[in-house]
Coordinates of C-alpha atoms and ligand atoms in Angstrom, one line a residue:
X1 CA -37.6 -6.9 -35.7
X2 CA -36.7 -3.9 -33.4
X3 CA -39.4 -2.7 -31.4
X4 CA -40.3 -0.2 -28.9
X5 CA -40.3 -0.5 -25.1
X6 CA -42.0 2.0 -22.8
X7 CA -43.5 1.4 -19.2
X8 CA -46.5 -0.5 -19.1
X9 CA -46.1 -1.7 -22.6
X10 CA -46.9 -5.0 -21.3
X11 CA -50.1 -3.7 -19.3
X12 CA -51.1 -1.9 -23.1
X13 CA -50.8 -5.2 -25.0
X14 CA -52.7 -6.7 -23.1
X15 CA -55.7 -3.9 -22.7
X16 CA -57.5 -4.6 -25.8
X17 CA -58.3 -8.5 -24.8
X18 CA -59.4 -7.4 -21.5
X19 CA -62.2 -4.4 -21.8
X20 CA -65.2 -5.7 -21.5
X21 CA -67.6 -6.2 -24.3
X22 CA -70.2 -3.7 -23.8
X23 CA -73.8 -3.0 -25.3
X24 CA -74.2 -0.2 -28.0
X25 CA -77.6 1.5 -26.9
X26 CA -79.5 2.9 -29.8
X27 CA -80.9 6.8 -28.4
X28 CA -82.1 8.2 -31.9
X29 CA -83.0 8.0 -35.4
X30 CA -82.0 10.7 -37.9
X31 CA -83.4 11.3 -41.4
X32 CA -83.9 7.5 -43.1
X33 CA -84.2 4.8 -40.6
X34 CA -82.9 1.9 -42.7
X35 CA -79.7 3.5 -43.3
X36 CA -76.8 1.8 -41.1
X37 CA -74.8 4.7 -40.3
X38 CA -73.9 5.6 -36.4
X39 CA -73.1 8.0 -34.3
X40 CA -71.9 6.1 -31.2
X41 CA -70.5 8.9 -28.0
X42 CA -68.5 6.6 -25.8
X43 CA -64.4 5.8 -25.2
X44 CA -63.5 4.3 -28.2
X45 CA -61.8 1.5 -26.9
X46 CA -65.6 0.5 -25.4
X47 CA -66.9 1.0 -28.8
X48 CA -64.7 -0.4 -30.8
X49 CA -64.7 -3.6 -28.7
X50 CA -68.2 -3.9 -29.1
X51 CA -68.6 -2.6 -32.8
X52 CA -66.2 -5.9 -33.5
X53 CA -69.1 -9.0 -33.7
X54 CA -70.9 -6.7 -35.8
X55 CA -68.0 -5.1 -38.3
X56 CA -65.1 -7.3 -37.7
X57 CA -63.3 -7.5 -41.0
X58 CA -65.6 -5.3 -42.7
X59 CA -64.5 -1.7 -42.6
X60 CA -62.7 -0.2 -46.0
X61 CA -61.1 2.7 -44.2
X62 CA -60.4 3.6 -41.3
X63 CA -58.9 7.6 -40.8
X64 CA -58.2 8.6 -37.0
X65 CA -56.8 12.0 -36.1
X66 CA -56.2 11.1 -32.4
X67 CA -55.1 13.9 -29.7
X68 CA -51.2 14.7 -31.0
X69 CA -50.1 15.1 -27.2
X70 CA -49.6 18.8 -28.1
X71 CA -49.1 19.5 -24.2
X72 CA -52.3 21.0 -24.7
X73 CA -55.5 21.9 -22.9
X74 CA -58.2 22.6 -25.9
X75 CA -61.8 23.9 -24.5
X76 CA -63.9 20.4 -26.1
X77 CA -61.1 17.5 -25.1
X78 CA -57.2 17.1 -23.3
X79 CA -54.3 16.6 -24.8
X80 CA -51.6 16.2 -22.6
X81 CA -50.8 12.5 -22.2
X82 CA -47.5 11.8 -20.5
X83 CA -45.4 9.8 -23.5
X84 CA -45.3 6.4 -22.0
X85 CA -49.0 6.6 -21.7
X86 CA -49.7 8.2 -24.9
X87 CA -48.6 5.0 -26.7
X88 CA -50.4 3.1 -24.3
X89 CA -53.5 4.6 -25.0
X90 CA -52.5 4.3 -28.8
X91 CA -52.2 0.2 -28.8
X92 CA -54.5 -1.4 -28.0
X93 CA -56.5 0.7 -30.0
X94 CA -55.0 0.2 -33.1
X95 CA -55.3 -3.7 -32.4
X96 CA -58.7 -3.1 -32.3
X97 CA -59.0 -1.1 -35.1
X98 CA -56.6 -3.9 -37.5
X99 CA -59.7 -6.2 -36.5
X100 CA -62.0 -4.0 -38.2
X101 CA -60.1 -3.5 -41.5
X102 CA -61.2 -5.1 -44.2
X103 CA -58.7 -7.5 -45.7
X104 CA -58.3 -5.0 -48.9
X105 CA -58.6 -1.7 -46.5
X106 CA -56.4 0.5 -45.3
X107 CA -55.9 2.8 -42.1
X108 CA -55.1 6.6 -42.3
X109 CA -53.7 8.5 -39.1
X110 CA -53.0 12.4 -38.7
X111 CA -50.5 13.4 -36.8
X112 CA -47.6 15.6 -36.1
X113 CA -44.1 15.7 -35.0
X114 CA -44.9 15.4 -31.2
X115 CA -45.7 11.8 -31.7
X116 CA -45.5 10.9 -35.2
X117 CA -42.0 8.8 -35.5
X118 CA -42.9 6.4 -32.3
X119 CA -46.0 6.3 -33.9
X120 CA -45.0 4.6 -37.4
X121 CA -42.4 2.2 -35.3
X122 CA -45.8 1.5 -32.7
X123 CA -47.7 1.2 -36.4
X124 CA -45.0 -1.1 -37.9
X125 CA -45.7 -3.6 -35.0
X126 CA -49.4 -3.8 -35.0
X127 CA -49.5 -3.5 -38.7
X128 CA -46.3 -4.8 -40.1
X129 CA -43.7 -3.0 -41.2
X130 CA -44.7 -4.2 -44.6
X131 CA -48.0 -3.0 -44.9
X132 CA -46.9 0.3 -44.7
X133 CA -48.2 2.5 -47.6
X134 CA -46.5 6.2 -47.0
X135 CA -46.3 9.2 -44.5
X136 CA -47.9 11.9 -46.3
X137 CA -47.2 15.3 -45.9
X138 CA -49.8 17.6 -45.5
X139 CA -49.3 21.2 -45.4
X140 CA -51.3 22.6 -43.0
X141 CA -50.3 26.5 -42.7
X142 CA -50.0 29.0 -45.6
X143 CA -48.3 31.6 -44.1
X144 CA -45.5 31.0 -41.4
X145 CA -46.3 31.3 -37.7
X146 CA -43.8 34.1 -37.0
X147 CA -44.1 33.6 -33.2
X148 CA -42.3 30.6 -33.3
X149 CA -39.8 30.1 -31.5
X150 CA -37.8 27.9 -33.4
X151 CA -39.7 27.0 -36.8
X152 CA -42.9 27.7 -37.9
X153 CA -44.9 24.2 -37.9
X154 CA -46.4 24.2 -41.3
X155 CA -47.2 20.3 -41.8
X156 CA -49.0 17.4 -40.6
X157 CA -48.4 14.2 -41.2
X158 CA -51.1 11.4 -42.6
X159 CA -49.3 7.8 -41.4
X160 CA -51.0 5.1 -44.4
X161 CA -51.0 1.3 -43.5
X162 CA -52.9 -1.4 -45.4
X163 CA -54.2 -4.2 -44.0
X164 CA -52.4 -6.3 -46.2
X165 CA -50.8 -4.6 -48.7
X166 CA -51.2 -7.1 -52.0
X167 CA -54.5 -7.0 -51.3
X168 CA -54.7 -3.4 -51.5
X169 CA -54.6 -0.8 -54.7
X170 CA -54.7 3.1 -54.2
X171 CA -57.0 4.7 -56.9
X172 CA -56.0 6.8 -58.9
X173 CA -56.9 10.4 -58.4
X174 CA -58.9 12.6 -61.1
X175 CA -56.6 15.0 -63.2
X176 CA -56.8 18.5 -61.6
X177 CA -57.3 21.4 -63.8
X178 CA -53.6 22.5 -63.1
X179 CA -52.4 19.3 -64.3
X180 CA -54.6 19.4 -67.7
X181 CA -53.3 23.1 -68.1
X182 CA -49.7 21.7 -69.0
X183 CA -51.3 20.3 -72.1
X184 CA -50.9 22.7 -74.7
X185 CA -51.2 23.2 -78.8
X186 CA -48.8 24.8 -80.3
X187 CA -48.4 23.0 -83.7
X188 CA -52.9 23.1 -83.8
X189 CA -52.7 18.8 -83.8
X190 CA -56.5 18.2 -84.6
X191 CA -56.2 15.4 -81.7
X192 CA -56.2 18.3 -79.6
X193 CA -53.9 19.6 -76.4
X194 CA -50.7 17.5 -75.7
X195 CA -47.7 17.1 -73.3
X196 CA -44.2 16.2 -74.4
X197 CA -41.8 13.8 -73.3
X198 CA -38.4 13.1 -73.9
X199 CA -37.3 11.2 -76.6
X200 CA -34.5 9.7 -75.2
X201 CA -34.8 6.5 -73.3
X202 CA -33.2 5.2 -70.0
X203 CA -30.9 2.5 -71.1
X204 CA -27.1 3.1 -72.3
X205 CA -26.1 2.6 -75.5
X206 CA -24.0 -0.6 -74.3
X207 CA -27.3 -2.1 -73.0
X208 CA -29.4 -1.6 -76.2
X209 CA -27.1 -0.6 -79.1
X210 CA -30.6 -1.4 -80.9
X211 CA -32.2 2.1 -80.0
X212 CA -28.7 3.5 -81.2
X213 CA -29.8 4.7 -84.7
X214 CA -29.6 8.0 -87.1
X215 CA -33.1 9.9 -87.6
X216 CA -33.8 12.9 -89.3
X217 CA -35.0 16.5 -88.0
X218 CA -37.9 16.6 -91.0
X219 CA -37.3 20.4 -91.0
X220 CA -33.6 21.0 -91.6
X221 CA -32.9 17.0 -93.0
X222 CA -30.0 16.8 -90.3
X223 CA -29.0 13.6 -89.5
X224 CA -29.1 13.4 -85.5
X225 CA -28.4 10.6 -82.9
X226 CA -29.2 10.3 -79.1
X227 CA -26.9 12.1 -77.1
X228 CA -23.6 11.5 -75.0
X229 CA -24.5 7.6 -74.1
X230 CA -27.9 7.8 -74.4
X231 CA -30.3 5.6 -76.7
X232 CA -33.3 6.5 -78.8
X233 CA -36.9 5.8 -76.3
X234 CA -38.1 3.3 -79.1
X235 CA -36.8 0.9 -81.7
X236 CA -36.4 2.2 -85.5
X237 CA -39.6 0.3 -86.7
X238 CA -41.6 2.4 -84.2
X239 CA -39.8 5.4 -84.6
X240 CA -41.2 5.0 -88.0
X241 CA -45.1 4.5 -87.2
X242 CA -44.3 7.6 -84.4
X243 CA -42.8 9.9 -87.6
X244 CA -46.0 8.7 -89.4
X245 CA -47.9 9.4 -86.7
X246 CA -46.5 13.2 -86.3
X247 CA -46.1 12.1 -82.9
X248 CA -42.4 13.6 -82.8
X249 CA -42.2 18.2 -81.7
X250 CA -39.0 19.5 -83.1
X251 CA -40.0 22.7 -81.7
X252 CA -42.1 25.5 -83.4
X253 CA -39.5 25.9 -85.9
X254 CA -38.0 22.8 -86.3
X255 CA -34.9 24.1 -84.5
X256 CA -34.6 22.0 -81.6
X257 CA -31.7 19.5 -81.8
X258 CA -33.8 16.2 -80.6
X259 CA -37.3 15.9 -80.5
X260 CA -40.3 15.3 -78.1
X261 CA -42.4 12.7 -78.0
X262 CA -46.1 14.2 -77.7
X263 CA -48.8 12.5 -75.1
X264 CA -52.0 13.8 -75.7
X265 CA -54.9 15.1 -72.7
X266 CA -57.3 13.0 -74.4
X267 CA -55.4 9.5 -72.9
X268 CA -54.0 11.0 -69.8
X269 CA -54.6 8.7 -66.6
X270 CA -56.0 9.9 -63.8
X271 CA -53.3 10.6 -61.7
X272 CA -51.2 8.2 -58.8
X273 CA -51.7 9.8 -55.2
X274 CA -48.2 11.8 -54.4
X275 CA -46.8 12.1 -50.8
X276 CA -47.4 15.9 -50.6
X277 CA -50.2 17.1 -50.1
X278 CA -50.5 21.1 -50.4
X279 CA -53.4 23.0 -48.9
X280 CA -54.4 24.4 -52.1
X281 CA -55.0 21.1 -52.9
X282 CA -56.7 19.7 -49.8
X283 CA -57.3 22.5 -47.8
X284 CA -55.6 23.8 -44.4
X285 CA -56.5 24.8 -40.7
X286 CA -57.8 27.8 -42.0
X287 CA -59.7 26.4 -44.5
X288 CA -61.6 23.9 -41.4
X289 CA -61.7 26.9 -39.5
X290 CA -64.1 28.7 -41.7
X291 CA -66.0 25.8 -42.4
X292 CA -66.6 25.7 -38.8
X293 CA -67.7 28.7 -38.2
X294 CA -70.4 28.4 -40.9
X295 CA -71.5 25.4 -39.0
X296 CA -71.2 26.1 -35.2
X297 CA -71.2 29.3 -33.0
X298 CA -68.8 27.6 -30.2
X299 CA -66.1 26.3 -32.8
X300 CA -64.5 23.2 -32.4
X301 CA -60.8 23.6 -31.9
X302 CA -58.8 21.2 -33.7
X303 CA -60.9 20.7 -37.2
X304 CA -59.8 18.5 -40.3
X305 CA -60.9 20.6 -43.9
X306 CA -63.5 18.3 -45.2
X307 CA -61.0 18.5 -48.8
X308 CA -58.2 16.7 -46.5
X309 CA -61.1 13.8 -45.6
X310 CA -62.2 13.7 -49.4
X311 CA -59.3 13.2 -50.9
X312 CA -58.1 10.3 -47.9
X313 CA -61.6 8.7 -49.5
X314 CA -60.8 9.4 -52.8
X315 CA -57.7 7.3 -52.7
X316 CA -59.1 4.3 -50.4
X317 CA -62.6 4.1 -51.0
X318 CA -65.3 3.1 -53.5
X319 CA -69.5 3.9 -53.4
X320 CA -71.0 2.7 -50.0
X321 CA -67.7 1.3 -48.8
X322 CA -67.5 1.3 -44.5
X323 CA -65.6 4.1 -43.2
X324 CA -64.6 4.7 -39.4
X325 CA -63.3 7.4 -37.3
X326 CA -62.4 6.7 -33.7
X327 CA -61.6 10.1 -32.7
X328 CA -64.2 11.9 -34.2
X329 CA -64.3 15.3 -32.9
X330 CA -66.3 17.5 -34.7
X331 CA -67.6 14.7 -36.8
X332 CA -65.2 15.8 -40.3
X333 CA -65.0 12.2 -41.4
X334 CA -68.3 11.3 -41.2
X335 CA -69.9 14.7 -42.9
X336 CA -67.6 13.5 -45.6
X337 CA -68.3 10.1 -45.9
X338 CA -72.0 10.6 -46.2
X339 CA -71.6 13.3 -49.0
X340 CA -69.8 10.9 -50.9
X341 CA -71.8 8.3 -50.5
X342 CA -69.8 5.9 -48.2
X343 CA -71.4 4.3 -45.3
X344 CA -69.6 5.6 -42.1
X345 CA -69.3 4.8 -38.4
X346 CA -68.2 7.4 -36.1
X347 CA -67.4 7.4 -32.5
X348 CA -66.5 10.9 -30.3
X349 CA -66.3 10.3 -26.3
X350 CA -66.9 14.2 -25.6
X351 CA -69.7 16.4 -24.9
X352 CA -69.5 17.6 -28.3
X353 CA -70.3 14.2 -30.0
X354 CA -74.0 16.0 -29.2
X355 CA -73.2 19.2 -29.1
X356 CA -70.7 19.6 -32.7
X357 CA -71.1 15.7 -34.4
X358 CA -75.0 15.2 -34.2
X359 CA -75.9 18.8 -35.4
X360 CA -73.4 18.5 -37.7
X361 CA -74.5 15.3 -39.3
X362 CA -78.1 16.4 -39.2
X363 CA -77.4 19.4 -41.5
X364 CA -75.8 17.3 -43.9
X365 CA -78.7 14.7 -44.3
X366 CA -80.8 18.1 -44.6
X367 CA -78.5 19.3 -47.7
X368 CA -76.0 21.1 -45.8
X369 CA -73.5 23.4 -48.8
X370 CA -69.9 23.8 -46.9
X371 CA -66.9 22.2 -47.2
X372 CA -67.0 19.6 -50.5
X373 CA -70.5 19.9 -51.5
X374 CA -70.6 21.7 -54.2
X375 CA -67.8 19.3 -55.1
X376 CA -69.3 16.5 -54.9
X377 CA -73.2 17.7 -56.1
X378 CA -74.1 16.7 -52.6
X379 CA -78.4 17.8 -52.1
X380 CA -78.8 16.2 -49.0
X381 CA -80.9 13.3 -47.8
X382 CA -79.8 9.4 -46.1
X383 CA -79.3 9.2 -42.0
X384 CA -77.8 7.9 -39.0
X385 CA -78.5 6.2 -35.9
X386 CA -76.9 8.0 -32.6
X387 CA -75.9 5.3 -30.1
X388 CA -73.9 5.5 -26.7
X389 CA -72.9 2.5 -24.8
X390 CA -74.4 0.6 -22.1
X391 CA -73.2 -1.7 -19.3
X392 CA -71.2 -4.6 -19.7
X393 CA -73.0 -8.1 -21.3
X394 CA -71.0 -10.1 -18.8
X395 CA -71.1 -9.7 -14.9
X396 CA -67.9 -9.7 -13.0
X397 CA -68.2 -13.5 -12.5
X398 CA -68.5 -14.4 -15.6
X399 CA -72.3 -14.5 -15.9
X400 CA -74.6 -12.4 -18.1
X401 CA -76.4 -9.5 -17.6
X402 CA -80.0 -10.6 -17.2
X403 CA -80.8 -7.6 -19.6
X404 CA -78.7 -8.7 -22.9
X405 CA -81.0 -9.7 -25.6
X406 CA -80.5 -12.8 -27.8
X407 CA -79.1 -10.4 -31.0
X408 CA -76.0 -8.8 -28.5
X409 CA -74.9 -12.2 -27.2
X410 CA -75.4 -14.3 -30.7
X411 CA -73.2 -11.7 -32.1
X412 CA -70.8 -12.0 -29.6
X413 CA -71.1 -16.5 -29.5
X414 CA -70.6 -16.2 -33.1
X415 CA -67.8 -13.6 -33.5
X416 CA -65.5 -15.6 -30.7
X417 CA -66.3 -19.0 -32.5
X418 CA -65.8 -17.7 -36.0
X419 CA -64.0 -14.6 -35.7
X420 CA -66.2 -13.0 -38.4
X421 CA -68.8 -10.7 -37.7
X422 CA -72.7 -12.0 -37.5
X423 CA -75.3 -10.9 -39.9
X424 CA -78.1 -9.7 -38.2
X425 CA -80.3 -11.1 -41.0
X426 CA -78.9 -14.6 -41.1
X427 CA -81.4 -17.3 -40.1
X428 CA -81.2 -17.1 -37.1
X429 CA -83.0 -14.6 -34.1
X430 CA -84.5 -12.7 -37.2
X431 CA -86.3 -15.9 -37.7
X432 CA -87.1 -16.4 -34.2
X433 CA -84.9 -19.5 -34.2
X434 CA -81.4 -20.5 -32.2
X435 CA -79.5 -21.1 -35.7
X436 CA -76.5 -18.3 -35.6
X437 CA -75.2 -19.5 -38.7
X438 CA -73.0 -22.0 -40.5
X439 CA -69.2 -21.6 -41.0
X440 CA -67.0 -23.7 -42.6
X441 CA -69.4 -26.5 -42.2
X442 CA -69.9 -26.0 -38.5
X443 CA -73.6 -24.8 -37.8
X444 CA -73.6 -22.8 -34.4
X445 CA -77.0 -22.9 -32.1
X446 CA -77.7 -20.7 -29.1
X447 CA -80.3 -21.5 -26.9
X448 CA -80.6 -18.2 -24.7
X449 CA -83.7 -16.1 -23.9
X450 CA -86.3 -18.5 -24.9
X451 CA -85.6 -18.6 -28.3
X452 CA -87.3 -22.3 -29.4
X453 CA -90.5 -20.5 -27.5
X454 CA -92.8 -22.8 -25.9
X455 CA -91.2 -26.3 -26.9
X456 CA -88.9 -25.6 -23.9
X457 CA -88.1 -26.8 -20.5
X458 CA -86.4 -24.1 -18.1
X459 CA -87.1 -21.3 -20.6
X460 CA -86.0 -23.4 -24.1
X461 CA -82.4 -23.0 -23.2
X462 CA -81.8 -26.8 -22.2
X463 CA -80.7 -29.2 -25.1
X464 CA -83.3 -32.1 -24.3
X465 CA -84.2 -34.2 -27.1
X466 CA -87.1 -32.8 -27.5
X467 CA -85.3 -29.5 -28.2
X468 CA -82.9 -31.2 -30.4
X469 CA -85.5 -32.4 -32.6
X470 CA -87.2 -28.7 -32.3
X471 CA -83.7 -27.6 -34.1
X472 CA -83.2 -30.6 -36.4
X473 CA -87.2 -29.6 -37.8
X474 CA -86.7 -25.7 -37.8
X475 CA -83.3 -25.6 -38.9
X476 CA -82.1 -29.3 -40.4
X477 CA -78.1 -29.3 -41.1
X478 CA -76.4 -32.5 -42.0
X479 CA -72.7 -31.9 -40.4
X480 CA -71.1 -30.7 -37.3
X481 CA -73.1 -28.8 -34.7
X482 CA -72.0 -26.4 -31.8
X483 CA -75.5 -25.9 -29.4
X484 CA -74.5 -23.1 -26.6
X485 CA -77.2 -23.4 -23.8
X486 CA -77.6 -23.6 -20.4
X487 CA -77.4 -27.5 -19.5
X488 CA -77.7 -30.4 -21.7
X489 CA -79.7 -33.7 -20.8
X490 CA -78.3 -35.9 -23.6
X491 CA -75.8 -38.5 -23.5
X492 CA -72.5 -38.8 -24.8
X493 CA -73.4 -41.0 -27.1
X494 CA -76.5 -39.5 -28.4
X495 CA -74.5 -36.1 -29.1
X496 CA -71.6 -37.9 -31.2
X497 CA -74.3 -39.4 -33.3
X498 CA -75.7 -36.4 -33.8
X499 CA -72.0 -34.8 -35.0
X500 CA -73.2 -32.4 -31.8
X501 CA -71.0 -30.3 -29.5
X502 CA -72.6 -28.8 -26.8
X503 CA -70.9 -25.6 -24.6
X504 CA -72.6 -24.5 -21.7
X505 CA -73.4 -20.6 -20.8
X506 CA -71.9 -18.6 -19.8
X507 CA -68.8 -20.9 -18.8
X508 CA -67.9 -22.0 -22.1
X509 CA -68.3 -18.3 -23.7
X510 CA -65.2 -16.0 -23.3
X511 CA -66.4 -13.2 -21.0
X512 CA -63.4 -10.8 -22.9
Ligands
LIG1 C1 -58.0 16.1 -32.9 S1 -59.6 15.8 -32.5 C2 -60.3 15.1 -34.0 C3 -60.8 16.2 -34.9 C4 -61.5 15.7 -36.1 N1 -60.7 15.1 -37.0 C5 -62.3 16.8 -36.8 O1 -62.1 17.1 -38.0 O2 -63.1 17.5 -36.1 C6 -59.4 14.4 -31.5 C7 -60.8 13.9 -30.8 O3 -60.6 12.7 -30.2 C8 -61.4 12.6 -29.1 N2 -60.9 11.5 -28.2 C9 -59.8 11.5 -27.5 N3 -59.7 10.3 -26.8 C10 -60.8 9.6 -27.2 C11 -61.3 8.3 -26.8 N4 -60.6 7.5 -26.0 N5 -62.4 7.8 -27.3 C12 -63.2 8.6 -28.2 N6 -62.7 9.9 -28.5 C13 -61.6 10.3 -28.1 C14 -61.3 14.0 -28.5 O4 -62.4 14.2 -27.6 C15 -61.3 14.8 -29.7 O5 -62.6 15.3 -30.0

């Protein structure tokens, strides 16, 4: 496949594998404190990096509206990257993202024509070309920009990968009031308002001389056939049931020379998501503009309208599906998400991620009435965590922070031995004991921090027999065993008859 060199690529590809694997510091609670919502301020490559042992393969959406490298200096954030290193900020975090995604999610990226067509060739590679879903247009300007110098920029783009794309299925969108308006009455049909398609179908007459037949305009008695070398849209026997039926409009007075077939409003579809998307429809910078101004007195620069978010999650989302936004700015996709009942995760590195985002997201939980809520009924109520990020969990030698707790480096033990995220809940340092969990057979143990409490030598984190048969009582699993601790006083021979593997910390866990 044809890809796309710039300098440093090499460096980029790389960059994701080697940032460090940080802690995510819990600072506040807002509104109900068992919902799992965050707020984290912090570069996102940090966050996302350590967001992964906890959400790896979970996420149902992702929607980032990175800086567009405008050549721009806006008051909250930069965006004037030079163009190598534009992309080279871009990789590695879209590898991180793809970890995120769901297998049956998708990921949804704004952006414009400074950047957009080296970002869909940059997309193609982390995604694959074939997991590419569209390029939406969205129109982002009513009225032209008459300074321009050349043409007035009315559109953004919306770049749409899946994950994997059989896995994935766009909903359908609900039937605009527009759209229902085409359905009309004018022959009073008790079934009520319909729309009418042609009766013709799309095959010649030399592919189906079977839909090649006379009928009869019921008004004047004519005989009529389908036109130039067209055929009939059904067979005769159902051209008979439609007739019966009075499915078939000749026009008001029967003068039209072939009929139309009606479709009635009553068993119209919701409607498939089209490629252009018109700010009547989903808003425009205007339209964010006076939503923030009803939010904030310092208004954030670059807004998305909360309609554009709605209908992104409209499309790719169900109830309480995860949804992330890596560039969060003034926090658009999160106010969103939570009015619509998604579970979100949101993560600005400016100022403003206290200053725009938390307020923001407060209001909403309080019952907050811009943007979509009369939309969507929203009343208020649910919450968030805000979280920033703290040092790195392993020390420039490989060791480990004296300060990481059991829960940060279980999750990380299990996410590099599974590569699937850890449950919190699972049996495990909920329960006070070293079992992280058991995958595909294979039960991982940590011993760190004391976990086995005071059946321990050096702090419980040796595996002596004594410990083993600690485990073997609390958490008894016939089958293959991984133990992670810091030394291990059993023999060879007494492991392989236990179907045990022991790694030692923190040499045998991969620091990145
Ligand atoms: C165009 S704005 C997003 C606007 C947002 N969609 C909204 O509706 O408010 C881009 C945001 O990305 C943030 N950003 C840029 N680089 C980042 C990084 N490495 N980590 C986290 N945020 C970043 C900027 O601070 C800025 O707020």
């Amino acid at each position: 496949m044809p890809t796309l060199d710039w300098l440093n690529k090499a460096q980029a590809l790389k960059a994701a594998a080697q940032v460090p694997y940080r802690l995510i510091e819990p600072q506040s609670i807002h509104g109900d404190p068992a919902a799992d919502n965050w707020l984290i301020q912090g570069d996102n490559l940090d966050a996302l990096k350590a967001l992964l042992p906890f959400f790896a393969g979970r996420v149902k959406c992702i929607y980032i509206d990175p800086p567009y490298n405008t050549r721009s200096a806006f008051e909250h954030y930069d965006d004037n990257l030079e163009h190598s290193q534009w992309l080279s900020m871009m990789v590695p975090r879209l590898e991180l993202l793809r970890e995120l995604l769901s297998e049956d999610g998708s990921i949804w990226v704004s952006i414009d024509d400074n950047e957009g067509h080296y970002l869909k060739v940059v997309m193609d590679e982390v995604f694959g070309r074939t997991n590419f879903v569209a390029n939406v247009v969205w129109q982002k300007r009513v009225s032209p920009a008459n300074d321009a110098k050349y043409f007035s920029s009315d559109h953004d783009y919306v770049v749409a990968y899946a994950k994997i794309k059989e896995y994935w299925a766009p909903n359908r969108l609900p039937r605009t009031d527009r759209q229902n308006s085409y359905y009309r009455n004018p022959d009073n049909d008790p079934r009520g308002a319909w729309n009418s398609v042609t009766y013709t179908g799309n095959k010649t007459r030399a592919e189906r001389p079977n839909l090649y037949y006379e009928i009869r305009n019921p008004f004047t008695g004519d005989a009529v056939w389908p036109p130039d070398t067209l055929t009939w849209r059904y067979g005769q026997e159902t051209h008979t049931q439609n007739e019966a039926q009075n499915l078939l409009y000749w026009g008001k007075r029967g003068t039209s020379k072939i009929p139309r077939f009606k479709m009635f409003l009553t068993d119209a579809e919701p409607t498939v998501p089209r490629s252009v998307w018109s700010a009547g429809e989903c808003g425009s910078t205007q339209t964010s503009m006076t939503e923030q101004k009803a939010l904030f007195q310092n208004a954030f620069g670059t807004p998305k309208p909360e309609l554009l978010l709605s209908r992104i999650l409209q499309i790719a989302t169900q109830q309480d599906d995860l949804v992330l936004d890596s560039f969060l700015g003034s926090g658009t996709t999160a106010a969103v998400a939570h009015k619509m009942g998604r579970r979100w995760i949101g993560i600005e590195m400016g100022e403003h991620a206290q200053t725009h985002c938390l307020p923001r997201l407060q209001k909403v939980i309080d019952g907050e009435q811009g943007g979509i809520s009369e939309a969507v009924g929203w009343k208020g109520g649910g919450g968030f965590r805000f979280a920033t990020l703290g040092k790195p969990a392993f020390l420039p030698d490989g060791g480990i922070d004296p300060s990481i707790g059991f829960d940060t480096l279980a999750a990380w033990v299990w996410y590099q031995e599974t590569r699937t995220p850890w449950e919190r809940n699972k049996v495990g340092a909920r329960g006070g004991t070293p079992l992280l969990g058991v995958h595909e057979g294979t039960a991982y143990y940590l011993l760190y921090n004391g976990i086995l409490g005071d059946r321990r030598p050096a702090g419980g984190n040796v595996l002596t027999g004594k410990v083993l048969q600690a485990i073997k009582d609390i958490v008894p699993h016939a089958g293959p065993k991984v133990v992670f601790g810091e030394s291990c006083r059993l023999s060879a021979s007494r492991l392989g008859a236990n179907e045990l593997r022991f790694r030692q910390i923190p040499y045998d866990i991969r620091a990145r």
